[in-house]
Coordinates of C-alpha atoms and ligand atoms in Angstrom, one line a residue:
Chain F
X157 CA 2.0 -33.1 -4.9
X158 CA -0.7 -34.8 -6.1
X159 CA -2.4 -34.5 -3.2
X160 CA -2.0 -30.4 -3.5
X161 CA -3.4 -30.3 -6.8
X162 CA -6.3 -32.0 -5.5
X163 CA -7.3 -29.8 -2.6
X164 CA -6.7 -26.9 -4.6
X165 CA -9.3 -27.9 -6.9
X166 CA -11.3 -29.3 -4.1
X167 CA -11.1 -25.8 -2.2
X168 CA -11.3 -23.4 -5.0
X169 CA -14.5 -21.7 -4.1
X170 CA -12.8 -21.5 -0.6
X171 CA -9.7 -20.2 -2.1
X172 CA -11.6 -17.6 -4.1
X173 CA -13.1 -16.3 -1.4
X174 CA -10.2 -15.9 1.2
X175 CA -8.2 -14.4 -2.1
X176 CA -11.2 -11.3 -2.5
X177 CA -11.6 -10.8 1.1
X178 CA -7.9 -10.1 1.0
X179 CA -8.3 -7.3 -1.6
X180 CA -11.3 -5.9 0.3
X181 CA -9.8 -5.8 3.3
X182 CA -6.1 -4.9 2.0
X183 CA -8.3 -1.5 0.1
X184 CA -11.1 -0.6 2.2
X185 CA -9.7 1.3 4.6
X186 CA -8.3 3.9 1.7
X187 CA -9.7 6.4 0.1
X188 CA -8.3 5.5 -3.3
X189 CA -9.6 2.5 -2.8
X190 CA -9.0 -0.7 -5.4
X191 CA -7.2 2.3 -7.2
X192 CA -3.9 1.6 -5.6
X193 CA -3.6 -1.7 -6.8
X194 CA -3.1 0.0 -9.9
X195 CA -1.8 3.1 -8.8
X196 CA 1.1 1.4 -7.0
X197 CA 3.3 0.0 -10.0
X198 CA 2.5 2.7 -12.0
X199 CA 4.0 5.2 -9.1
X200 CA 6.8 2.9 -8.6
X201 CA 7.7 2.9 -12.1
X202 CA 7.3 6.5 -12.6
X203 CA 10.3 7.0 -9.6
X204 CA 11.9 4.3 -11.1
X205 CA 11.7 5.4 -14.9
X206 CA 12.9 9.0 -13.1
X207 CA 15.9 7.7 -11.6
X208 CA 17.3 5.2 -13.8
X209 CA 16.9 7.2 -17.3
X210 CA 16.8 10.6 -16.5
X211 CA 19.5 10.5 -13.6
X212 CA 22.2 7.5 -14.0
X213 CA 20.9 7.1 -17.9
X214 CA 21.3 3.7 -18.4
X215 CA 20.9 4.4 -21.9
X216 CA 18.4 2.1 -22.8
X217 CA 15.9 2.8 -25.3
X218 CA 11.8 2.9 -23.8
X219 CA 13.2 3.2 -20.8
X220 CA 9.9 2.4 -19.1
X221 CA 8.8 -0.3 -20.8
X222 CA 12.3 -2.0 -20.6
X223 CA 11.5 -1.5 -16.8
X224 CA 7.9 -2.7 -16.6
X225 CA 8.0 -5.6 -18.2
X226 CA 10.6 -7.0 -15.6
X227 CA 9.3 -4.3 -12.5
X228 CA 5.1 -5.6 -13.0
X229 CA 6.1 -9.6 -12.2
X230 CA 8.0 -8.6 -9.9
X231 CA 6.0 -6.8 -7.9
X232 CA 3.4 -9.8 -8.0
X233 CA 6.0 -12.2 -7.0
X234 CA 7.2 -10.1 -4.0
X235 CA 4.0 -9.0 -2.8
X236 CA 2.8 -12.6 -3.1
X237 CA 5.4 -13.8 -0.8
X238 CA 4.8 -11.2 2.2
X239 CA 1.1 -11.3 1.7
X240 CA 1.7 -15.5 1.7
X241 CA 4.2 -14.9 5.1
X242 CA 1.4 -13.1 6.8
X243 CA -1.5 -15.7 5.9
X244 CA -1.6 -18.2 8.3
X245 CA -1.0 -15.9 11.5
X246 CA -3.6 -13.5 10.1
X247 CA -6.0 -16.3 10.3
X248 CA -5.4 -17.2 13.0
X249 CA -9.1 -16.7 14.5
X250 CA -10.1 -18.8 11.9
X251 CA -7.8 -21.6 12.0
X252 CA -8.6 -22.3 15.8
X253 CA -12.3 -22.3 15.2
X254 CA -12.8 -24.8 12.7
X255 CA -10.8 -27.1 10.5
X256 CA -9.6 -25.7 7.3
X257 CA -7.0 -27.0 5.2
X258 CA -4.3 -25.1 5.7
X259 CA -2.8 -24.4 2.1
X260 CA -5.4 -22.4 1.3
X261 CA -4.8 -19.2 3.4
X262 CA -1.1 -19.3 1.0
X263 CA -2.8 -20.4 -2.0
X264 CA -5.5 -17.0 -1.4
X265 CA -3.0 -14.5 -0.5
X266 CA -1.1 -15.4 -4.3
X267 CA -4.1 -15.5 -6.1
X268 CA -5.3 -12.1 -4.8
X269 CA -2.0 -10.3 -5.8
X270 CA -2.0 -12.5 -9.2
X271 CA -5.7 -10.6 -9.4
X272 CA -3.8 -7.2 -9.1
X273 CA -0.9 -8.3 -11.4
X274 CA -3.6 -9.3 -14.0
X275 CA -5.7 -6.0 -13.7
X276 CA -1.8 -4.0 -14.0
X277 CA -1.8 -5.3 -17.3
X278 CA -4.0 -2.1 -17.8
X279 CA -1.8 0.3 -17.0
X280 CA 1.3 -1.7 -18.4
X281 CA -0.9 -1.7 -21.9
X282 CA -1.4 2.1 -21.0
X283 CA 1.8 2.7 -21.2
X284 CA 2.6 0.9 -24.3
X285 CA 0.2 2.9 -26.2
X286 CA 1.6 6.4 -24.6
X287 CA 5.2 5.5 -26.1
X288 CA 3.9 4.0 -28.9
X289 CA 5.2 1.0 -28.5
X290 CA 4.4 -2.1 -30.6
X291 CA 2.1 -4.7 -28.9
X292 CA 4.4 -7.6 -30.1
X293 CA 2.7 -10.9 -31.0
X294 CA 5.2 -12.6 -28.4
X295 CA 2.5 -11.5 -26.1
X296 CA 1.3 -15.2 -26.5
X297 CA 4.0 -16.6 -24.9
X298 CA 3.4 -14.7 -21.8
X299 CA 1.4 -17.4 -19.5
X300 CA 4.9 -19.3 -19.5
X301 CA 6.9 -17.3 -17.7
X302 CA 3.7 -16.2 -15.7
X303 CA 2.7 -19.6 -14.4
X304 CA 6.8 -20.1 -13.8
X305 CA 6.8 -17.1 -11.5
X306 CA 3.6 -18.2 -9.6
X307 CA 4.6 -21.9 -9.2
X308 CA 7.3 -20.2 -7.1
X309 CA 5.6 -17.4 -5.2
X310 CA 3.5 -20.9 -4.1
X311 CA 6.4 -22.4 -3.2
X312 CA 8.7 -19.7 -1.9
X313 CA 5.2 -18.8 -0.4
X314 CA 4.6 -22.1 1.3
X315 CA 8.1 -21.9 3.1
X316 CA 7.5 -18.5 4.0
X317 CA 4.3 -19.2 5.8
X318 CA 5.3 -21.6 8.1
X319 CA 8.4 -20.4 9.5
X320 CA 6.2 -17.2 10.3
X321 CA 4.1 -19.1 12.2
X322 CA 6.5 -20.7 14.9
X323 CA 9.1 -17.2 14.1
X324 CA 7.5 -13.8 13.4
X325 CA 10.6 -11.9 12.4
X326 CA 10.0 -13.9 9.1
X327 CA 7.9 -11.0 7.6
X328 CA 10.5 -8.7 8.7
X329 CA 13.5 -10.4 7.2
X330 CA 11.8 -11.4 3.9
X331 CA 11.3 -7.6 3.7
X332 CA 14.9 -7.2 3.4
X333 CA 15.7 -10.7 1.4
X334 CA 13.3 -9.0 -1.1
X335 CA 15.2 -5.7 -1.3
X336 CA 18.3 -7.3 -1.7
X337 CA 17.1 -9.9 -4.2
X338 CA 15.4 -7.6 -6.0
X339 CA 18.8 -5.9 -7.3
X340 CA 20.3 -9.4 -7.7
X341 CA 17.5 -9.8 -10.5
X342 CA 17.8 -7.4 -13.3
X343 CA 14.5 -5.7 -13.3
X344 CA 16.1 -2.1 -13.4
X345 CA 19.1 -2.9 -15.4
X346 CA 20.3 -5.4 -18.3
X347 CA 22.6 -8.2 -17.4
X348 CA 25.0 -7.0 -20.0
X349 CA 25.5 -3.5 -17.2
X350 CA 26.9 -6.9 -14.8
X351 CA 31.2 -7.5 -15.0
X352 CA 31.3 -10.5 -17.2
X353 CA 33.1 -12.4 -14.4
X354 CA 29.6 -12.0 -12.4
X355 CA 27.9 -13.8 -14.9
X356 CA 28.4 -17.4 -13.8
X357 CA 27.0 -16.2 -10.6
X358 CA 23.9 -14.8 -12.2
X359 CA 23.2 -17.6 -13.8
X360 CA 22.4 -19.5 -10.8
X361 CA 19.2 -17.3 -10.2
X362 CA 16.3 -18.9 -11.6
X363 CA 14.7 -15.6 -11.8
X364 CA 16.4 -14.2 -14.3
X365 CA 15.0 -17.1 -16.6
X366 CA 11.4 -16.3 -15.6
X367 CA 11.7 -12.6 -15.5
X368 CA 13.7 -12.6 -18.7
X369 CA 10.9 -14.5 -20.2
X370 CA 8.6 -11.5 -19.5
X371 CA 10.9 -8.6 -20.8
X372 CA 11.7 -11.1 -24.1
X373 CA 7.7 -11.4 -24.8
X374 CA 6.8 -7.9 -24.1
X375 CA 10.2 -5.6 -24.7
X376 CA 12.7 -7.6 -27.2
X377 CA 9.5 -9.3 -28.7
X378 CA 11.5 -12.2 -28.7
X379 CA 9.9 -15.9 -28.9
X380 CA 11.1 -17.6 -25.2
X381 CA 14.2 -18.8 -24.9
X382 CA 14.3 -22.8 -23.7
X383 CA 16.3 -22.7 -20.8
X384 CA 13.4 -19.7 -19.9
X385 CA 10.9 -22.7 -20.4
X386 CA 12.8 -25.2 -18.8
X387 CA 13.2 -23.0 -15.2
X388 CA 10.1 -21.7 -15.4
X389 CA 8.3 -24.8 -15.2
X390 CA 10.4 -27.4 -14.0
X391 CA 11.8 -25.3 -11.5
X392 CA 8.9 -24.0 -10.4
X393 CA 7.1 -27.6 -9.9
X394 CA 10.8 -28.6 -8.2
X395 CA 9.7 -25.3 -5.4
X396 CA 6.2 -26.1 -5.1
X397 CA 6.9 -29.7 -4.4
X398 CA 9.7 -28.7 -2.0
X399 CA 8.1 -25.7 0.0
X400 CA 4.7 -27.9 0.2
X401 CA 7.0 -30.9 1.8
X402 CA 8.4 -28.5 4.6
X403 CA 4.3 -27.1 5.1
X404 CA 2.5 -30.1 5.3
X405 CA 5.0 -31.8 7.9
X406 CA 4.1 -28.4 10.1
X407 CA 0.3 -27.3 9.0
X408 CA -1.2 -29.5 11.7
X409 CA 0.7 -27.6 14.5
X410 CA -0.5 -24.1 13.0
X411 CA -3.8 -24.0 15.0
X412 CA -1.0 -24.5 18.6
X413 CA 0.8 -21.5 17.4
X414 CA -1.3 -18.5 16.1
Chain J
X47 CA -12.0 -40.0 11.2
X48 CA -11.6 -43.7 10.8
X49 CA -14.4 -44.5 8.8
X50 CA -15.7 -48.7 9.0
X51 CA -17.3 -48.5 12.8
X52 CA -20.9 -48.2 13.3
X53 CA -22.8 -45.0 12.8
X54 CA -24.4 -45.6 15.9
X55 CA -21.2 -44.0 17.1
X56 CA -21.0 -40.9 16.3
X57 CA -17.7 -39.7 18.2
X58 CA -15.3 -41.9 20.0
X59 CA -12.2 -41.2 21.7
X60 CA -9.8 -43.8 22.8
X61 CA -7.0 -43.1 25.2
X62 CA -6.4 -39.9 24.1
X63 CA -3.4 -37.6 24.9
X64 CA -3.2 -33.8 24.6
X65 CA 0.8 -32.7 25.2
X66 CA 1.2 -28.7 24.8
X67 CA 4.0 -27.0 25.3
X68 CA 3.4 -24.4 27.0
X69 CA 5.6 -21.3 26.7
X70 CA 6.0 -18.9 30.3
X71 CA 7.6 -16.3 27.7
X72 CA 7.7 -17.1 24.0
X73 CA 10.5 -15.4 22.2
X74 CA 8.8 -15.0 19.4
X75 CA 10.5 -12.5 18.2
X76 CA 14.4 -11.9 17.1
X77 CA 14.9 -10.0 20.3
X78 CA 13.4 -12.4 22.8
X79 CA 14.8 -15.7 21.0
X80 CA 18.5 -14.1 21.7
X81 CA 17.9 -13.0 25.1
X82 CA 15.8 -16.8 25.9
X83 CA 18.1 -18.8 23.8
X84 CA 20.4 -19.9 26.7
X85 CA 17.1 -20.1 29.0
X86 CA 14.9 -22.1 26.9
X87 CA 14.5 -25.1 29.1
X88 CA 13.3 -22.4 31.9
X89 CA 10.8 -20.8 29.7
X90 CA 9.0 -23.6 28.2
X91 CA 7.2 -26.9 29.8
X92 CA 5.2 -29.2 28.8
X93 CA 2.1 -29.5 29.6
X94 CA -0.6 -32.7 29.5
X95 CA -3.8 -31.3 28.8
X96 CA -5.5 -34.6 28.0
X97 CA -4.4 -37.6 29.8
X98 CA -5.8 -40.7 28.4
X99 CA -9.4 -39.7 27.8
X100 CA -11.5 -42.6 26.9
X101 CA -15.2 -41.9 26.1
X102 CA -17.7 -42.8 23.2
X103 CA -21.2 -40.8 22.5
X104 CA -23.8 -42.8 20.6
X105 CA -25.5 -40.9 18.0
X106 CA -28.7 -38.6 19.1
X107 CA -27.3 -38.5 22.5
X108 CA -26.5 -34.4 24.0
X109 CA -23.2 -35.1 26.6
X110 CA -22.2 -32.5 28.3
X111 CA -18.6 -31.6 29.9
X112 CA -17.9 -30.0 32.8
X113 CA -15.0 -29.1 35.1
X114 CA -12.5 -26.6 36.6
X115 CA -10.9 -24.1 34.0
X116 CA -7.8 -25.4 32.2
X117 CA -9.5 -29.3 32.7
X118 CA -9.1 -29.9 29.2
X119 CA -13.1 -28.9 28.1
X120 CA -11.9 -26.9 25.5
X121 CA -9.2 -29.3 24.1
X122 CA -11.9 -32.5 23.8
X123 CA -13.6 -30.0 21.7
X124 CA -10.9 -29.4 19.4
X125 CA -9.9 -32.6 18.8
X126 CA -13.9 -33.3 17.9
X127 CA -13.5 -30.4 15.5
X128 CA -10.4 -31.9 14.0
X129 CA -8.7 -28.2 14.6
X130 CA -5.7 -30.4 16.1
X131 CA -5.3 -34.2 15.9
X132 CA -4.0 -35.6 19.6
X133 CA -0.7 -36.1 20.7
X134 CA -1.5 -40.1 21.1
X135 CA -4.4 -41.6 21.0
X136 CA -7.3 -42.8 18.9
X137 CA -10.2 -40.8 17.3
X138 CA -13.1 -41.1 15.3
X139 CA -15.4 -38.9 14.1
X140 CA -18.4 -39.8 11.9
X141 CA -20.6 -37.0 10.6
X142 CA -20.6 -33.5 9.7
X143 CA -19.5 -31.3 12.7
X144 CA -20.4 -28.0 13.3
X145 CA -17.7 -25.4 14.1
X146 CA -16.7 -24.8 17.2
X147 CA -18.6 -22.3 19.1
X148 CA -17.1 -19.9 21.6
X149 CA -16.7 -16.9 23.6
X150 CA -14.8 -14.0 21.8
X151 CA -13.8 -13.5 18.4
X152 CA -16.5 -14.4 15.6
X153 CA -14.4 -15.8 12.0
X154 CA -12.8 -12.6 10.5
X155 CA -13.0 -9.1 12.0
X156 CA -13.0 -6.9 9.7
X157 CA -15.8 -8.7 7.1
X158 CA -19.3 -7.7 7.8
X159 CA -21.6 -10.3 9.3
X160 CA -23.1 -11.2 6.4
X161 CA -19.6 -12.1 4.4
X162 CA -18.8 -13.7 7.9
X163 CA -21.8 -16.1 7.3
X164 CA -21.2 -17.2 3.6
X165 CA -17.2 -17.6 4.9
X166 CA -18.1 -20.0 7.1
X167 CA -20.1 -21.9 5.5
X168 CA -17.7 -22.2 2.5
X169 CA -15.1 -23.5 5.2
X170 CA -17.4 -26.3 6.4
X171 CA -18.0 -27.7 2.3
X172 CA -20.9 -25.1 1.3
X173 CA -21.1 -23.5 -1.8
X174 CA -21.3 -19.6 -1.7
X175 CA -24.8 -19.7 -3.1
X176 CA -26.0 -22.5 -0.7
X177 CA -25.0 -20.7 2.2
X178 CA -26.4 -17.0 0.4
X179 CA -29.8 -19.3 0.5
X180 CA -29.8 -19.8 4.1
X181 CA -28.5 -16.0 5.3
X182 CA -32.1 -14.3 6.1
X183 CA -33.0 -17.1 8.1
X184 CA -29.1 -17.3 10.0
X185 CA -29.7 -13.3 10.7
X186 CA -32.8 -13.7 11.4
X187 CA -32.4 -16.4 14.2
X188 CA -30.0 -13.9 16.0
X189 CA -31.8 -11.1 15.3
X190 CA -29.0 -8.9 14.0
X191 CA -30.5 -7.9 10.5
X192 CA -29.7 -4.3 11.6
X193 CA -25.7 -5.7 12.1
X194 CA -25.7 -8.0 9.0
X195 CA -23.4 -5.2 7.5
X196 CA -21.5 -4.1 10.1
X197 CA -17.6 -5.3 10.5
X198 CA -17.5 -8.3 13.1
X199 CA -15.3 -5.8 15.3
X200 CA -17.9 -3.8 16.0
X201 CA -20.2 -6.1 17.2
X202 CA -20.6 -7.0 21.4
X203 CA -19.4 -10.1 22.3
X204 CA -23.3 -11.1 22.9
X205 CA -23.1 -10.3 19.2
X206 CA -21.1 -12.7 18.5
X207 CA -22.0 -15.2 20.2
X208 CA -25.3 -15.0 18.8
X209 CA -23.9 -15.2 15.0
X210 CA -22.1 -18.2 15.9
X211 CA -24.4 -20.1 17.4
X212 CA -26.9 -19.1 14.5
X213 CA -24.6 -19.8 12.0
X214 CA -23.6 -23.2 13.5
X215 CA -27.4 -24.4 14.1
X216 CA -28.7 -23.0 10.4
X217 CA -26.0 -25.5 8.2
X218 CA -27.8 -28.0 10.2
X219 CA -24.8 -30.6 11.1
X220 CA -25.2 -33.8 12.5
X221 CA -22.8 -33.1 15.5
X222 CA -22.9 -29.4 17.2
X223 CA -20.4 -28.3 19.4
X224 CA -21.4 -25.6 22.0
X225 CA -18.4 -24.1 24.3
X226 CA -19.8 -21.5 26.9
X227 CA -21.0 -19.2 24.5
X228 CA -24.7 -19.3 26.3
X229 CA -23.6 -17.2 29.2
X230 CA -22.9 -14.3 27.3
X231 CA -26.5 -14.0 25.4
X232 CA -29.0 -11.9 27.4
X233 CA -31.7 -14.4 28.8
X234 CA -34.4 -14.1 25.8
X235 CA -31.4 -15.2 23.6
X236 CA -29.8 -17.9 26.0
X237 CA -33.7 -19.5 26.0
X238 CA -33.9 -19.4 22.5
X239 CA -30.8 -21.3 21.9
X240 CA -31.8 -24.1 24.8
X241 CA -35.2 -24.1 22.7
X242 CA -33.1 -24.8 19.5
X243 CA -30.9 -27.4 20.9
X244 CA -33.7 -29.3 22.3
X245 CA -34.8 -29.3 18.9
X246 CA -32.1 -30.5 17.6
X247 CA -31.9 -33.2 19.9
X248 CA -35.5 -34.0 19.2
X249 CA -34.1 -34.5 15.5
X250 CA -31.8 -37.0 16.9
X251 CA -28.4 -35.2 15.9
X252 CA -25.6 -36.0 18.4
X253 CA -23.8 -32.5 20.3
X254 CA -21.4 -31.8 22.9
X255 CA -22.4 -29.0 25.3
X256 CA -19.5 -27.4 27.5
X257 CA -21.2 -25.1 30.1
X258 CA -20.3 -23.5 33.5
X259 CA -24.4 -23.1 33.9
X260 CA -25.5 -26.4 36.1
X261 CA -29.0 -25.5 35.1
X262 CA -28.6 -25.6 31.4
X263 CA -26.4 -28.6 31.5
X264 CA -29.2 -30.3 33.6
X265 CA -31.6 -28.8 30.5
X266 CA -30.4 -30.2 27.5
X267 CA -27.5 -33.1 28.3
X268 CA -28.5 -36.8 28.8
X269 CA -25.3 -37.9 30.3
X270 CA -22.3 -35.4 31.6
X271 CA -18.7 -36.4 31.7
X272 CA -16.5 -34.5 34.7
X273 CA -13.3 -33.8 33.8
X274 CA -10.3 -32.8 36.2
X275 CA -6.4 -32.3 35.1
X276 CA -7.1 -34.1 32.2
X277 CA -8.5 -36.9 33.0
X278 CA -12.7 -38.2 33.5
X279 CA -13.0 -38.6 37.0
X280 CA -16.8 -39.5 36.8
X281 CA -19.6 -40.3 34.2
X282 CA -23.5 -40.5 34.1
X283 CA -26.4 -39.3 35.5
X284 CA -26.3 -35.0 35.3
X285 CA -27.4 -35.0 38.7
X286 CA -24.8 -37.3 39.6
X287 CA -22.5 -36.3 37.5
X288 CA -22.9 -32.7 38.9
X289 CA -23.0 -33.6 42.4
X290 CA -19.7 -34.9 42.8
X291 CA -18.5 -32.0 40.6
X292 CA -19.7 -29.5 43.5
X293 CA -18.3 -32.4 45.9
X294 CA -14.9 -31.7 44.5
X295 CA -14.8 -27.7 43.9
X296 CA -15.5 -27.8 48.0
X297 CA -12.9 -29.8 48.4
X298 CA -10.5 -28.1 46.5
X299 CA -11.7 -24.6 48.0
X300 CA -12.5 -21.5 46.3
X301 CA -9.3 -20.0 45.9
X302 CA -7.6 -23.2 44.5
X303 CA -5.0 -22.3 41.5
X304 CA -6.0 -23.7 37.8
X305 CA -3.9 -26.8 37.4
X306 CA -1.6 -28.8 40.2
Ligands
ADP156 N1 -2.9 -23.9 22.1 C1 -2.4 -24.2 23.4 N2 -1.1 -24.1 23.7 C2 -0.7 -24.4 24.9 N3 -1.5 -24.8 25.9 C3 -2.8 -24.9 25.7 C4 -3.4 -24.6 24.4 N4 -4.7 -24.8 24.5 C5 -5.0 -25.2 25.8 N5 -3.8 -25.2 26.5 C6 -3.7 -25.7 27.9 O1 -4.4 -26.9 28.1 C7 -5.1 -26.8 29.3 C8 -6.6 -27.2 29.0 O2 -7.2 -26.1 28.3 P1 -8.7 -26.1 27.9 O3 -9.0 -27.3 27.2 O4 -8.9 -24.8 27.1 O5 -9.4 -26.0 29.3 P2 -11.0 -25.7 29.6 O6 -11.4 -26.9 30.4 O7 -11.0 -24.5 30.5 O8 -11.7 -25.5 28.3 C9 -4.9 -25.5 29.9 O9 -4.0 -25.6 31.0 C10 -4.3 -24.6 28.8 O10 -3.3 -23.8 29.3
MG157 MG1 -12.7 -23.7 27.6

């Protein structure tokens, strides 16, 4: 652990780097450009916002900023990880030139989508302002649940990224892990929509504790809840520590592989 | 990569093992792993690449390897470059090494030259604005100026190999690592680049030059190592050196498959 915290530093120039070549090469190739980074939540949201209070009318009040506050960290999170499944393969050519410490090509591909989940604070703000919505001050709390969610996009990601390596249907299958746990967290709905007898099960998902941190800050306007503390940090250092365990016993291999 | 020996040593390998597994069909995906899962056995083997390589090179020395394809060239390299630590063995390393420099693809494809540069750099401990310092001069040694914003798949494999080996000379480490990359540069190029490594041997810094080209091996190295299946099979002289390397490709015939 220690040792991660210390390469990270050690390599954050490096890490940097990797993390803005990933946004230039993930947006050069379109005409929009760097626009879709914040063009895609806002879309997303829009089909979302469509479908869930104009169609099955959940019924619950600012419909759209209910569903951003939960659908924005989400969308960092799952991007992180299939951006973080695809890093060391992708660099490849670079990993069998020269030696690199492997974390950082994981550690870059988070950072870059944390870039876009900071800049769709814009847009998220945007919204707020076209509902007149109150800005509540539980806006503070925010870089809780925020550094809860990435500790486990780095740990999630860290697992990820090396059973790509020696098994490439990873990406594919997280793809559909994602889809499913996405409706297993309540980004589009409130828990209180779940049969009561479901609950105990939700409870076991340490998601809901870091998402719910972000809807209770920027929705309820809410101070955090501790348990939402508790998971987001403790539980996230508990995933980084175990999905950087399971990568470092592998990351000298990586360069046999790609 | 054990520090304590002498510097005079600048890379020393001790009864080193390279074990690969080697896959005739990798089921790497869902597909292939159920259709290979009862043939596994069948599809993979393993394969020594290295087999108890034993060599030291004193610092300011040039050694060059040489042997058939698939001898294990490549691999020695590696192991220098710390892209893969040995299967058994003991190695040490003292000094900044320069990447490895080979045929075919340059760092990252779709960067332009120039953000190829300060990337590689950064990966061997250079800030972004050390290695920003040192980019005329690194485009100018190749001479692709006209290139320097040009995505790295676009360039010629020439191309490349001129970047590289500009890029590896320019942050100036004390042990460069050449791997065939020479052949590909048109001649005017290929001179320059013996020009530069005499140079750098002049400066006294240690390197490891892989080449098919007898000539330039006899140009630039001060003692070649032969390797064959893994293993040395003689040491010294160049000309010596190089003579029984011709001995044993007679031997062995033209048409004579990769590895026994
Ligand atoms: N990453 C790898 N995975 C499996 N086998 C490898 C790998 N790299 C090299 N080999 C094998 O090791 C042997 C030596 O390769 P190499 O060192 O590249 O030879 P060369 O002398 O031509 O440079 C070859 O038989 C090659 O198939
Ligand atoms: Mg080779």
């Amino acid at each position: 652990m220690l040792e991660l915290f210390r390469d990270t530093y050690r390599y954050r120039e490096l890490i940097w780097i990797l993390a803005v070549k990933e946004l230039k090469v993930r947006y050069k190739r379109s005409v929009l450009g760097f626009f879709w980074a914040l063009l895609h939540p806002l879309l997303m949201m829009v089909v979302l916002t469509v479908v869930f209070s104009s169609i099955l009318r959940f019924g619950i009040e600012k419909y759209p900023v209910f569903l951003v506050s939960g659908l924005f960290p989400w969308i960092f999170f799952s991007q992180s990880l299939l951006y973080a499944s695809e890093s060391i393969v992708t660099n490849g050519p670079l990993i069998k030139k020269v030696y690199v410490p492997k974390l950082v090509f994981p550690l870059a591909a988070i950072l870059a989508n944390l870039i876009n989940f900071l800049l769709s604070l814009l847009p998220m703000a945007l919204i707020l302002l076209l509902l007149g919505f109150p800005f509540h001050t539980t806006w503070v709390f925010l870089p809780i649940p925020l550094l809860g969610l990435v500790l486990f996009a780095v740990g999630c990601g860290f697992i990820v990224s090396t059973i790509n390596v020696f098994f490439h249907d990873m990406h594919h299958i997280l793809q559909i892990l994602l889809t499913a746990y996405f409706y297993f967290c309540p980004v589009i709905y409130d828990l209180s929509v779940v049969e009561a007898r479901f609950h105990g099960l939700f409870r076991w998902n340490p998601l809901l504790y870091v998402l719910g941190g972000f809807r209770s800050a920027i929705y309820y306007g809410d101070p955090l809840p501790a348990p939402a503390v508790a998971v987001a940090l403790g539980g996230g250092l508990l995933m980084v520590a175990v999905g950087y365990a399971l990568f470092r016993r592998y990351q000298d291999t990586f360069p046999l592989y790609v | 990569m054990t520090a304590g020996s002498p510097d005079s040593v600048k890379i020393r390998f001790e009864n080193v093992w390279q074990r690969f597994h080697v896959v005739r069909k990798r089921a790497r995906t869902l597909h292939s792993a159920l259709v290979h899962l009862s043939a596994r056995r069948l599809m993979q083997f393993e394969l020594e690449a290295l087999k108890g390589v034993s060599f030291a090179v004193p610092a300011g020395e040039t050694l060059g390897i040489i042997g058939r394809n698939g001898s294990g060239k490549s691999t020695i390299l590696k192991i220098i470059a710390r892209i893969f630590p040995p299967s058994a063995g003991r190695v040490e390393v003292n000094g900044h090494v320069s990447p490895l420099i080979e045929l075919g693809a340059g760092f990252h494809p779709e960067l332009t030259g120039r953000e190829n540069v300060v990337l590689a750099g950064v990966l061997l401990g250079f800030t972004r604005r050390q290695m920003e310092g040192k980019l005329d001069a690194i485009l100018a040694f190749a001479g692709m100026q006209e290139f320097a914003d040009t995505p790295l798949r676009q360039y010629s494999t020439g191309m490349l190999a001129r970047l590289g080996f500009a890029v590896a000379t320019e942050i100036d480490p004390d042990i460069l690592l050449v791997d065939e990359v020479l052949a590909v540069g048109d001649e005017g190029f290929q001179r320059k680049c013996l020009e530069r490594m005499n140079s750098f041997r002049r400066q006294g810094k240690t390197m490891v030059f892989v080449s098919h080209e007898m000539g330039q091996v006899r140009a630039v190295c001060d003692r070649v190592l032969l390797l064959h299946d893994g293993e040395v099979l003689a040491e010294g002289k160049p000309d010596e050196v190089i003579a029984r390397y011709h001995a044993l490709l007679r031997e062995m015939g033209p048409g004579a498959p990769v590895r026994k």
